Short mmCIF file of C-alpha atoms and ligand atoms in Angstrom, two decimals:
data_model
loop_
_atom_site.label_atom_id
_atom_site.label_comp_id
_atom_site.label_asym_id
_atom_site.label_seq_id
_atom_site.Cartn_x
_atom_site.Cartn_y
_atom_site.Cartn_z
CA UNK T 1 -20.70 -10.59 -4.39
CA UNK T 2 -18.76 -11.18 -7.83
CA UNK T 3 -22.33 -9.67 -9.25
CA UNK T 4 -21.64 -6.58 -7.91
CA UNK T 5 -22.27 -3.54 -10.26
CA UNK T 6 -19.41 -2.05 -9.19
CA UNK T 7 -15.87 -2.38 -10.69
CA UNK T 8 -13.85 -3.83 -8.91
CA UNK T 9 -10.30 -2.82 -7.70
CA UNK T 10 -7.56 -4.13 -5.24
CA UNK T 11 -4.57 -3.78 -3.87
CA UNK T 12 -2.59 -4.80 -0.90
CA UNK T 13 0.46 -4.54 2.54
CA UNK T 14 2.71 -6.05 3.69
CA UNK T 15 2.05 -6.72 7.13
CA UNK T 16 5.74 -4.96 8.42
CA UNK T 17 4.21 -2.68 11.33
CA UNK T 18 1.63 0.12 11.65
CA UNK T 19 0.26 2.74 9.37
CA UNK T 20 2.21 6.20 9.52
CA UNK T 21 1.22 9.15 7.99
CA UNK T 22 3.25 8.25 5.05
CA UNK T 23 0.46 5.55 4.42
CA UNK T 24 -2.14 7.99 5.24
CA UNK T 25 -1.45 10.27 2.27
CA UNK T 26 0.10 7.68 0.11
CA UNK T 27 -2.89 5.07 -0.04
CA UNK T 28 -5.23 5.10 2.73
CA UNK T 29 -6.47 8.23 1.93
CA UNK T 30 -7.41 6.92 -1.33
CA UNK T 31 -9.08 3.98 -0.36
CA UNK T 32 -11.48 5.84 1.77
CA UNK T 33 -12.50 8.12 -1.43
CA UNK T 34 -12.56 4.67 -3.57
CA UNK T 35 -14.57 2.72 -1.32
CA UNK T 36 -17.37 4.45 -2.56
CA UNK T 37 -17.24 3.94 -5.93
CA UNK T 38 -15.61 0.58 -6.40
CA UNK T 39 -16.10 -3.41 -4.76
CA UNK T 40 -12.70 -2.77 -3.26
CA UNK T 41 -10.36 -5.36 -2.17
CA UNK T 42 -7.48 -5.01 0.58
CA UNK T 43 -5.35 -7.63 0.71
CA UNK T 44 -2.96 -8.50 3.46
CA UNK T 45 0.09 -9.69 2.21
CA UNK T 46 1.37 -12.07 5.42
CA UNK T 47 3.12 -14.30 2.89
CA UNK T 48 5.13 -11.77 1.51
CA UNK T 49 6.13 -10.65 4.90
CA UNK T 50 8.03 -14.18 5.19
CA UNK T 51 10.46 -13.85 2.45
CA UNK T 52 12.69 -11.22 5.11
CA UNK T 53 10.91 -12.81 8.34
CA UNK T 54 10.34 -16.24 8.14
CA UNK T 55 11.85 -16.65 11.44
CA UNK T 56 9.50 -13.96 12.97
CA UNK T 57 6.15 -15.66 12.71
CA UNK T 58 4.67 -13.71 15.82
CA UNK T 59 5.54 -10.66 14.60
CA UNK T 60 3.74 -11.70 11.20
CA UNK T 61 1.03 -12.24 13.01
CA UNK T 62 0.55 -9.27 15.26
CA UNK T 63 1.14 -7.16 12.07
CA UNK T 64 -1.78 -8.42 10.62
CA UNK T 65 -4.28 -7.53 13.21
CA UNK T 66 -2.33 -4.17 13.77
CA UNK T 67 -3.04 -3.31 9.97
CA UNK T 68 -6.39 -4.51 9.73
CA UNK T 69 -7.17 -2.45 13.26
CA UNK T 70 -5.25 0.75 11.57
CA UNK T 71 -7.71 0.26 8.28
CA UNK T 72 -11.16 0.15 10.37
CA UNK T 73 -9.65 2.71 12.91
CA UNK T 74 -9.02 5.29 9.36
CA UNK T 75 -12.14 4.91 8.45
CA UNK T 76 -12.58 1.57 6.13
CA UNK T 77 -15.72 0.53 6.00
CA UNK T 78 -15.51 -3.34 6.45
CA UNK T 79 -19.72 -3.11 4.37
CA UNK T 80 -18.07 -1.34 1.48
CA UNK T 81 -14.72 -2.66 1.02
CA UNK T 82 -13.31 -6.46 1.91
CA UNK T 83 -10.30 -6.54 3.82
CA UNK T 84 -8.44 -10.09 3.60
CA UNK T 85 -5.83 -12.50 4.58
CA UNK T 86 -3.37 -13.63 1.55
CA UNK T 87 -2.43 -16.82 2.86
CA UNK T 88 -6.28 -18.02 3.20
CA UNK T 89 -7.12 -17.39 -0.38
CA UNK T 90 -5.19 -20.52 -1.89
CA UNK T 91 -6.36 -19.51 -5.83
CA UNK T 92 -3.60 -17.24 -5.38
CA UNK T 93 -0.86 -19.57 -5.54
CA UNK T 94 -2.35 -21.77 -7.79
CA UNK T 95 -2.13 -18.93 -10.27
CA UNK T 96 1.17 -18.06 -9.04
CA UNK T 97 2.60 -21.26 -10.12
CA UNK T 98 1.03 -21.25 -13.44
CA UNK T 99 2.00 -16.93 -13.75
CA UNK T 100 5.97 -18.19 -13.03
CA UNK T 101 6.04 -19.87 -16.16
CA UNK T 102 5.09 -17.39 -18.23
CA UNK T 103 7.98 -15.39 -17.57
CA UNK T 104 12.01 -15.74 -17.74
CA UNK T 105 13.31 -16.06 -14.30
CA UNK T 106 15.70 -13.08 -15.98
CA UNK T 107 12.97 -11.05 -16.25
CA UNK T 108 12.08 -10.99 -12.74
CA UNK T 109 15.39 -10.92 -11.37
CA UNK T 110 15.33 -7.45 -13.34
CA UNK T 111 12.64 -6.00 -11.59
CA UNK T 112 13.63 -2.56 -10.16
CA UNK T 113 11.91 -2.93 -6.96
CA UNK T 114 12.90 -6.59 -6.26
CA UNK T 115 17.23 -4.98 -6.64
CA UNK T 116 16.61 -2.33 -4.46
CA UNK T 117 15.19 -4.64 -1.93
CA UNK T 118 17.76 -6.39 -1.97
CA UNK T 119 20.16 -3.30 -1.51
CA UNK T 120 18.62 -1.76 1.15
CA UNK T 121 17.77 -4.67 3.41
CA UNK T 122 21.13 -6.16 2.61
CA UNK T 123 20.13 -9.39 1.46
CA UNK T 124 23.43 -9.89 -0.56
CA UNK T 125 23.22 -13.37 -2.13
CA UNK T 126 21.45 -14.84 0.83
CA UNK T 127 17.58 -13.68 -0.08
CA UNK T 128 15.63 -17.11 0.00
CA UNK T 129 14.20 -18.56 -3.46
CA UNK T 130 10.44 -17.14 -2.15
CA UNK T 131 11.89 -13.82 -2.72
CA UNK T 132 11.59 -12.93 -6.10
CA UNK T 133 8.86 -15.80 -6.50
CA UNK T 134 7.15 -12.93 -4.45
CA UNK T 135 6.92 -10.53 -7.19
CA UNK T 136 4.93 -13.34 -9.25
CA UNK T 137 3.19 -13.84 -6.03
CA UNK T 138 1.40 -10.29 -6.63
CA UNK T 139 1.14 -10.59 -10.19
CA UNK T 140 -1.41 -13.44 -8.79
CA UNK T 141 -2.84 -11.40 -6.04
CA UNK T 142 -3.25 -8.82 -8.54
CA UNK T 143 -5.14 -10.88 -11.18
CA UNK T 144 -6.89 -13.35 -9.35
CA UNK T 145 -9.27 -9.99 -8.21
CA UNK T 146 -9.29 -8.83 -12.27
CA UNK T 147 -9.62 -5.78 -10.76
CA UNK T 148 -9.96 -2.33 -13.28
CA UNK T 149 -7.60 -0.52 -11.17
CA UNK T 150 -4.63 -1.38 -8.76
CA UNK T 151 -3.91 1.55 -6.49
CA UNK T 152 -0.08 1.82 -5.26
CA UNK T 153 2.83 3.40 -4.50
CA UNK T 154 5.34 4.80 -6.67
CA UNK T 155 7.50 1.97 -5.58
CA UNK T 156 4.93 -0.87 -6.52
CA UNK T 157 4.98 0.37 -10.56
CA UNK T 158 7.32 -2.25 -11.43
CA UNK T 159 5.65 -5.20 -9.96
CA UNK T 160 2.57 -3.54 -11.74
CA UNK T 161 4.43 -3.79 -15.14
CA UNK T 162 4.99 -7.10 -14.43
CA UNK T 163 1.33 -8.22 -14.06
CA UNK T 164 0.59 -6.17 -17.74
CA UNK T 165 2.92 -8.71 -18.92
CA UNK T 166 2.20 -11.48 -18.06
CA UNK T 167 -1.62 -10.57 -18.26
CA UNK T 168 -1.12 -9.89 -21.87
CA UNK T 169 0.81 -13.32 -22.06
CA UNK T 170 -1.79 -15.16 -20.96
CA UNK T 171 -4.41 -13.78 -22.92
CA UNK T 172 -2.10 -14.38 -26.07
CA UNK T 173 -1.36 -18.28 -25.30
CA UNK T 174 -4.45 -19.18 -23.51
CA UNK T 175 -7.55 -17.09 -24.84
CA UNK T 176 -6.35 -16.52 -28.36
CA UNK T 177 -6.00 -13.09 -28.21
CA UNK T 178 -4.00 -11.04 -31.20
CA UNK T 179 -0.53 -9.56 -29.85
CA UNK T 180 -1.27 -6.74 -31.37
CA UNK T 181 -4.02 -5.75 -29.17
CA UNK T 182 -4.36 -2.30 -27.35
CA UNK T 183 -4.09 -2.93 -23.76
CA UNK T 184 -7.33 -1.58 -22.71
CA UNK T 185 -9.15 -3.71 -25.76
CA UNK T 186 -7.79 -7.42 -23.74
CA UNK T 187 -10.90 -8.27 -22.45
CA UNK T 188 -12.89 -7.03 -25.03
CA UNK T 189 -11.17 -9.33 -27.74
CA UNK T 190 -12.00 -12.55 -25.26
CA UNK T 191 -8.89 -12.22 -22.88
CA UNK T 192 -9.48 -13.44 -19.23
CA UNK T 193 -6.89 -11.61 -17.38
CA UNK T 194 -7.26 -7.38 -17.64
CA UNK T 195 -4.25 -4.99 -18.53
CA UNK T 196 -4.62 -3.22 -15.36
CA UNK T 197 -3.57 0.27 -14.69
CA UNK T 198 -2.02 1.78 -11.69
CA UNK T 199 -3.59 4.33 -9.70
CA UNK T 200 -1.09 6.75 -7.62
CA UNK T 201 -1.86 8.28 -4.77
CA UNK T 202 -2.09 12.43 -3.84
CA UNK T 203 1.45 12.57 -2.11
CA UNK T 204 3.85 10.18 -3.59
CA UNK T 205 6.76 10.21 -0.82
CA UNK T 206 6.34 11.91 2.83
CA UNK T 207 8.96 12.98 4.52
CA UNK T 208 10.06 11.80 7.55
CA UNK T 209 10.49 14.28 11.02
CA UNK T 210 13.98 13.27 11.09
CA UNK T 211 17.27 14.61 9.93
CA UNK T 212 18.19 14.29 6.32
CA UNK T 213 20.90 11.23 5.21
CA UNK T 214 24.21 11.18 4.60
CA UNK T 215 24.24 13.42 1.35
CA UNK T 216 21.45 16.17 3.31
CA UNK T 217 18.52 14.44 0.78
CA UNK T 218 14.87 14.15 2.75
CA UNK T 219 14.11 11.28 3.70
CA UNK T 220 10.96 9.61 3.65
CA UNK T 221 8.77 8.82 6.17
CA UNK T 222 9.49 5.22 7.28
CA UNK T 223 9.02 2.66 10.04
CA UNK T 224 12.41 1.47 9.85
CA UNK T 225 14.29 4.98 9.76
CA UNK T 226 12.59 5.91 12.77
CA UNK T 227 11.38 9.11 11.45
CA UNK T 228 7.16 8.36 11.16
CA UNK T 229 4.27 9.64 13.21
CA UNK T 230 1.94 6.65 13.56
CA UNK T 231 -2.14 6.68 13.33
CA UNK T 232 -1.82 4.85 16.06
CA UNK T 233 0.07 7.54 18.10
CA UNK T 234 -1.75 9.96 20.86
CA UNK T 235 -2.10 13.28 21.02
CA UNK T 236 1.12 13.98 22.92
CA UNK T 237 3.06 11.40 21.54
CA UNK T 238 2.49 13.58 18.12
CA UNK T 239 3.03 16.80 19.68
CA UNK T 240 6.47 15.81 21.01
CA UNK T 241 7.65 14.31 17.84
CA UNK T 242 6.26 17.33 15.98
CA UNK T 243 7.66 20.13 18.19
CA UNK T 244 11.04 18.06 17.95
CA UNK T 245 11.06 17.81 14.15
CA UNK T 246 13.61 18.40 11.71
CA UNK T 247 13.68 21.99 9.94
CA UNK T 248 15.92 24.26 8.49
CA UNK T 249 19.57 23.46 10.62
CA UNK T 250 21.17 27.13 9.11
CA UNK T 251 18.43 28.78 11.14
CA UNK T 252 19.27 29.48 14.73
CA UNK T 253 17.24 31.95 16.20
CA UNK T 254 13.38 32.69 15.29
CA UNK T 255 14.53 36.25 13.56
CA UNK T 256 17.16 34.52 10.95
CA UNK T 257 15.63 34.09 7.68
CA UNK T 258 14.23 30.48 7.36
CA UNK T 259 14.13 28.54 3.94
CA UNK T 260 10.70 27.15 3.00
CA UNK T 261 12.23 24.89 0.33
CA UNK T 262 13.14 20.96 1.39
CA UNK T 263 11.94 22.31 4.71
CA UNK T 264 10.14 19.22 6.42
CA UNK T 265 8.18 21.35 8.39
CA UNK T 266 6.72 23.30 5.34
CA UNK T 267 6.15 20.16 3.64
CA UNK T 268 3.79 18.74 6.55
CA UNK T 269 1.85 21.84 5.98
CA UNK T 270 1.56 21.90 2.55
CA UNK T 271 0.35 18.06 2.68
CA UNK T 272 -1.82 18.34 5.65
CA UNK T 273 -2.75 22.22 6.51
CA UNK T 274 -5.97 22.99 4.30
CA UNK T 275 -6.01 27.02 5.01
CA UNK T 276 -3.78 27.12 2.14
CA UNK T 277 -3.49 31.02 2.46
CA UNK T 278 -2.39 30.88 6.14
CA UNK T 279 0.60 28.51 4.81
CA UNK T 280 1.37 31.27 2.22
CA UNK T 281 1.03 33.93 4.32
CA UNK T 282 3.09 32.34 7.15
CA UNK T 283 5.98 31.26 4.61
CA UNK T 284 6.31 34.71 3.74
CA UNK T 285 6.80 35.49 7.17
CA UNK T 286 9.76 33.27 8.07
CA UNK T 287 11.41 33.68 5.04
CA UNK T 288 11.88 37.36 6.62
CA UNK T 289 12.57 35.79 9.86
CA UNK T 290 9.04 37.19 11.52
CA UNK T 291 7.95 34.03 12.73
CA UNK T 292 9.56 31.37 14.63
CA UNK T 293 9.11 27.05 14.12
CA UNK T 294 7.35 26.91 17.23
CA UNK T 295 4.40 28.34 16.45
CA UNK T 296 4.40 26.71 12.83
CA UNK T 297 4.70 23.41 15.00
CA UNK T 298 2.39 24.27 16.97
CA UNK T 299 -0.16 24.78 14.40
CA UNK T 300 1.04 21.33 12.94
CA UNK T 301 0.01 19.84 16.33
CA UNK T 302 -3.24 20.88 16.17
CA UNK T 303 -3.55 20.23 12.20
CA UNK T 304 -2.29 16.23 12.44
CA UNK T 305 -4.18 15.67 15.38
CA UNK T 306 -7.59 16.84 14.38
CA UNK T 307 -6.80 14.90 11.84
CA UNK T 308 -5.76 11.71 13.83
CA UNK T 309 -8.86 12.15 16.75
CA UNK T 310 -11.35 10.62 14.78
CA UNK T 311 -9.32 7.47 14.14
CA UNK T 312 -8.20 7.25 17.81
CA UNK T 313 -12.03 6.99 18.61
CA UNK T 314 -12.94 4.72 16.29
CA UNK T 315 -9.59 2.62 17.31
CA UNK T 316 -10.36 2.41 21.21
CA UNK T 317 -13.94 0.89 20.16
CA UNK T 318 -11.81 -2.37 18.06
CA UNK T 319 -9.34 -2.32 20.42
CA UNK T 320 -11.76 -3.69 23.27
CA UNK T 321 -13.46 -6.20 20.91
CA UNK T 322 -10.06 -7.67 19.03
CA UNK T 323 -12.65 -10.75 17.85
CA UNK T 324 -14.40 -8.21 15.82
CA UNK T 325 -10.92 -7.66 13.87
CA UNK T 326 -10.89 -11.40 13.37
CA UNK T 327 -14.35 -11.82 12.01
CA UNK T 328 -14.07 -8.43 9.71
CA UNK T 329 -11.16 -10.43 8.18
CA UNK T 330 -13.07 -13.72 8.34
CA UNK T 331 -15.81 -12.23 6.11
CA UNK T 332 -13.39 -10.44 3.98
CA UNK T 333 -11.41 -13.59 3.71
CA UNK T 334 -14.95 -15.31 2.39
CA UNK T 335 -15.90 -12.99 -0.29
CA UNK T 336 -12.31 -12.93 -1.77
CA UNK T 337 -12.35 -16.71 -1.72
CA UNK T 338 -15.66 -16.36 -3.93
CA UNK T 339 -13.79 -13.96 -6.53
CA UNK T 340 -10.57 -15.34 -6.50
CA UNK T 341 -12.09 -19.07 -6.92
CA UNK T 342 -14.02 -17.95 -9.56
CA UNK T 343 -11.46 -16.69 -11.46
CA UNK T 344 -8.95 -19.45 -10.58
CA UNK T 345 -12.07 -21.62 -12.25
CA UNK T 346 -11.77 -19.84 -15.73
CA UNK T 347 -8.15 -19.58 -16.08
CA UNK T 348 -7.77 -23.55 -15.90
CA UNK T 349 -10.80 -23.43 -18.26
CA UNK T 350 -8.50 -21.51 -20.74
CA UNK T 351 -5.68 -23.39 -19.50
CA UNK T 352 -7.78 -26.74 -20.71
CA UNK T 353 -7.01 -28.23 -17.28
CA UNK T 354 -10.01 -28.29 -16.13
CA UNK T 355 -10.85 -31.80 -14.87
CA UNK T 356 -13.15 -31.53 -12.14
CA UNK T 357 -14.81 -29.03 -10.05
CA UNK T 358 -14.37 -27.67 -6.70
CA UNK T 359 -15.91 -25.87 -3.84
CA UNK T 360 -13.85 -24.20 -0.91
CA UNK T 361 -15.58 -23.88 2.28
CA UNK T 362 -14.66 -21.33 5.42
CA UNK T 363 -15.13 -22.08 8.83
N1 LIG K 1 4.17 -5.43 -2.26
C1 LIG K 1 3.19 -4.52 -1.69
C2 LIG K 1 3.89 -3.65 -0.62
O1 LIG K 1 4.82 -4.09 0.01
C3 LIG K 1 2.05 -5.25 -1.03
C4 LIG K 1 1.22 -6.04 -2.00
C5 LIG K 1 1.11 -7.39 -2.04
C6 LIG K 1 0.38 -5.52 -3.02
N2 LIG K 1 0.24 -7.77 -2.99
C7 LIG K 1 -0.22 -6.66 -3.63
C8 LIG K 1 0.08 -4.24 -3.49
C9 LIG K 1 -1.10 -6.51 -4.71
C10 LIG K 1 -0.79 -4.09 -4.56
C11 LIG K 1 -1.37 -5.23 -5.17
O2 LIG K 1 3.45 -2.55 -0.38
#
């Protein structure tokens, strides 16, 4: 598998709950178009999911299979792309131990994503010391794939910044390379460990069908906000959340003029409706008040769930075979071992601790 002409690229969930449409546009989306192209690699990040829920193991679990059943159910091909299981690929806390010293514990206590984590789940002072070891955690799911490309959210750039660094680092100290070297020439001038690059996705932030916060800003589409329309969801589950969406709140009957602008309902279309001159045409319309939010929603309806049928067929077919989940993830689990082994292998080679050799074996 690791001579596979393709590059290779991977990134990774946390297992917190199903995929919403928010994921759809934001990554899964692009996975489907990369697993083409690239040996991709999904990883599931169930350790990461224990630095807020270490007292929810279940939960852990179930989100694990629910994921991995949302990825096959969108359309992930489990003989293109390799779908894993973090905590079953031990090279990646190897090199998370060695990763943590290569950077001040300042540094990571720094990292933008890590403080507003810590914000908006409240952790106060009280976040466990696995917390921000998590960020280093990724740096080593990230390079223990040495993958050309890491595709993310907007919200995953700073951990991203953090594997350039300490990428670079380790090339410096361990494989001799020159500081001054352009990040794309690492590997070139005899560094292990890529400067990888970060690949965003179409729509960067969906909104959610909810009502805007406290200051009237959109929201974005989210699990915990309870404003998301699940893959998982059926066809009248989405046309009740879509007919009882958010819109404009100064409009009250269909004939007032309607803003387009920030309007949630607009911005479903413009994401998902691909008769792009029917969403002009129709904008024009209510901005004169000619045409009422039903009948938008009810084009939405039919929009998301074309959209979502295909999924819900492919979905019903894992659902009554839940070992076939297992044994995708199995296999995946297997060929990440093989790359992230391998590379585990070479880094102790530059490392000089290289004493013995091992093999890993998979039941
Ligand atoms: N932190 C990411 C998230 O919550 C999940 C993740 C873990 C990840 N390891 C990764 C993403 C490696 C990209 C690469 O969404």
């Amino acid at each position: 598998m690791s001579s596979s002409p393709k590059p290779r690229i991977l990134t990774g969930d946390t297992p917190t709950g199903k995929l919403h449409l928010g994921h759809y546009v934001g990554s899964v989306e692009n996975r489907l178009a990369l697993q083409n192209g690239y040996d991709c690699y999904f990883l599931i990040a169930n350790k990461h999911a224990f630095t807020t829920r270490a007292d929810k193991p279940a939960e852990i679990r179930q989100s694990v299979i629910d994921i991995a059943t949302d990825y096959l159910a969108a359309g992930i091909d489990p003989n293109k792309a390799t779908m894993f299981i973090q905590s079953e690929v031990p090279a990646i806390d190897e090199l998370t131990f060695f990763f943590a010293m290569l950077v001040p514990f300042n540094r990571v206590m720094r990292n933008p994503t890590l403080k507003d984590e810590i914000r908006d789940k409240e952790l106060g002072e009280n976040y466990p010391f696995g917390f921000p070891l998590y960020a280093v955690g990724q740096v080593a799911d990230i390079l223990a794939f040495r993958p050309v490309m890491v595709p993310v959210g907007e919200d995953q750039l700073p951990h991203l910044e953090m594997t350039r660094e300490i990428a670079r680092r380790f090339n410096q100290l361990y494989c001799g390379v020159d500081p001054h070297t352009q990040d794309e020439d690492y590997l070139m001038a005899g560094g292990l460990f890529p400067v990888i690059e970060p690949k965003l996705g179409r729509v960067r932030r969906l909104v959610g069908i909810g009502p805007p916060g406290p200051n009237g800003e959109l929201l974005k589409m989210s699990k915990s906000l309870n404003n998301a329309i699940f893959l998982s969801d059926d066809a009248d589950t989405v046309k009740k959340k879509v007919m009882g969406m958010y819109t404009d709140p100064r409009r009250i009957r269909a004939t007032d003029p309607g803003t387009v602008e920030d309007n949630p309902l607009w911005i479903f279309h413009e994401t998902f409706n691909p008769d792009r001159n029917w969403v002009a045409q129709q904008q024009e319309a209510y901005r004169q008040g000619k045409v009422g939010d039903v009948l938008i929603k009810g084009r939405l309806v039919e929009i998301l769930n074309a959209l979502l049928e295909p999924i819900r067929q492919r979905r019903k077919a894992y659902e009554s075979r839940p070992d076939d989940v297992l044994d995708v993830l199995r296999q995946g689990t297997r060929r990440a071992n093989a790359v992230a082994e391998e590379t585990l292998a070479l880094a102790k080679q530059a490392m000089k601790q290289d004493y013995f050799r091992r093999t890993l074996s998979m039941s």
